[in-house]
XYZ file of C-alpha atoms in Angstrom:
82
model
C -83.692 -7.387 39.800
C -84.151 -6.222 42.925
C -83.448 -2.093 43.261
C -85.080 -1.494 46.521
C -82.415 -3.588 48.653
C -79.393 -2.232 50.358
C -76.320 -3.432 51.967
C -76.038 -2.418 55.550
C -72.707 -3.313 57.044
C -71.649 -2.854 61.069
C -68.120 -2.555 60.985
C -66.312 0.362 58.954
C -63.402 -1.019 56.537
C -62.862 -1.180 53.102
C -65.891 -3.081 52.438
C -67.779 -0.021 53.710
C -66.664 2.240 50.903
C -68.389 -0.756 48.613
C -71.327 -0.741 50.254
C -71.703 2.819 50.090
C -71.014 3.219 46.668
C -73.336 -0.172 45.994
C -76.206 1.162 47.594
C -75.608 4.594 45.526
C -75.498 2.656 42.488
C -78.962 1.148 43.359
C -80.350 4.095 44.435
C -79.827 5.615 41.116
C -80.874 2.814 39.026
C -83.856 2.440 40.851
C -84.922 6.529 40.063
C -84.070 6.230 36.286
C -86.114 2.885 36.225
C -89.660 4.881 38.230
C -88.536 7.283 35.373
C -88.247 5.323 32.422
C -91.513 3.359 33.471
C -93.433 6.770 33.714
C -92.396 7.868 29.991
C -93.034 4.658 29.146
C -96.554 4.608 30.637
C -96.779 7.816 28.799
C -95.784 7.264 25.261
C -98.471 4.137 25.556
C -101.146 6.224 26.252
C -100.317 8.794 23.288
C -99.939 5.772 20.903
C -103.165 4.144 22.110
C -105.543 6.341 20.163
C -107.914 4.158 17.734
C -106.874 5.302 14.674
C -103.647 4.760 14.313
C -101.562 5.077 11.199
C -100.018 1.749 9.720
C -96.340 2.741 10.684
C -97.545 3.095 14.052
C -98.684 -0.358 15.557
C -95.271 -1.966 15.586
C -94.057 1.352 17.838
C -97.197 0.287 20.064
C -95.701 -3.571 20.502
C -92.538 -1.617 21.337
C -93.371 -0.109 24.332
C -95.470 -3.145 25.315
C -91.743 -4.930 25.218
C -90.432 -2.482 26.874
C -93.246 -2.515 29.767
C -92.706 -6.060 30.260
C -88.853 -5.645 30.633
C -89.072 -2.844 33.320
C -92.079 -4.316 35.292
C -88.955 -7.252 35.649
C -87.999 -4.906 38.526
C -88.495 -4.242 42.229
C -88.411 -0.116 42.711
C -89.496 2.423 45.110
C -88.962 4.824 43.120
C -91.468 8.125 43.131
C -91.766 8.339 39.235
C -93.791 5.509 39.193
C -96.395 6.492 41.481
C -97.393 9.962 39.590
């Protein structure tokens, strides 16, 4: 999905009070996704090492998973870039 767009509305009624609390929602998810991406960019690089113990390799295939499903979406958020 799509975090980085936002609902901009002219007129102020109810559907105002949506928007705002849309775009909040978005806002939100789209920090703790940069976030989650960084830790997850993280724990790859600590379970990358070339000796790795048996128990570990299905851990690294884990986060690889887990890459994949959070690259699925658009952010801006600051996490990501460091």
């Amino acid at each position: 999905g799509n975090l980085t767009h936002r609902i901009n509305l002219r007129k102020t009624d109810q559907l105002e009070d949506l928007a705002r609390s849309l775009n909040l929602f978005a806002e939100r998810m789209d920090e703790r996704m940069g976030r989650l991406r960084g830790e997850i960019d993280w724990a790859t690089k600590l379970f990358s090492v070339k000796e790795q113990p048996e128990s570990l390799p299905w851990l690294k295939e884990t986060f690889k998973h887990l890459k994949e499903l959070t690259d699925s979406f658009k952010t801006t958020s600051a996490y990501e870039k460091g």
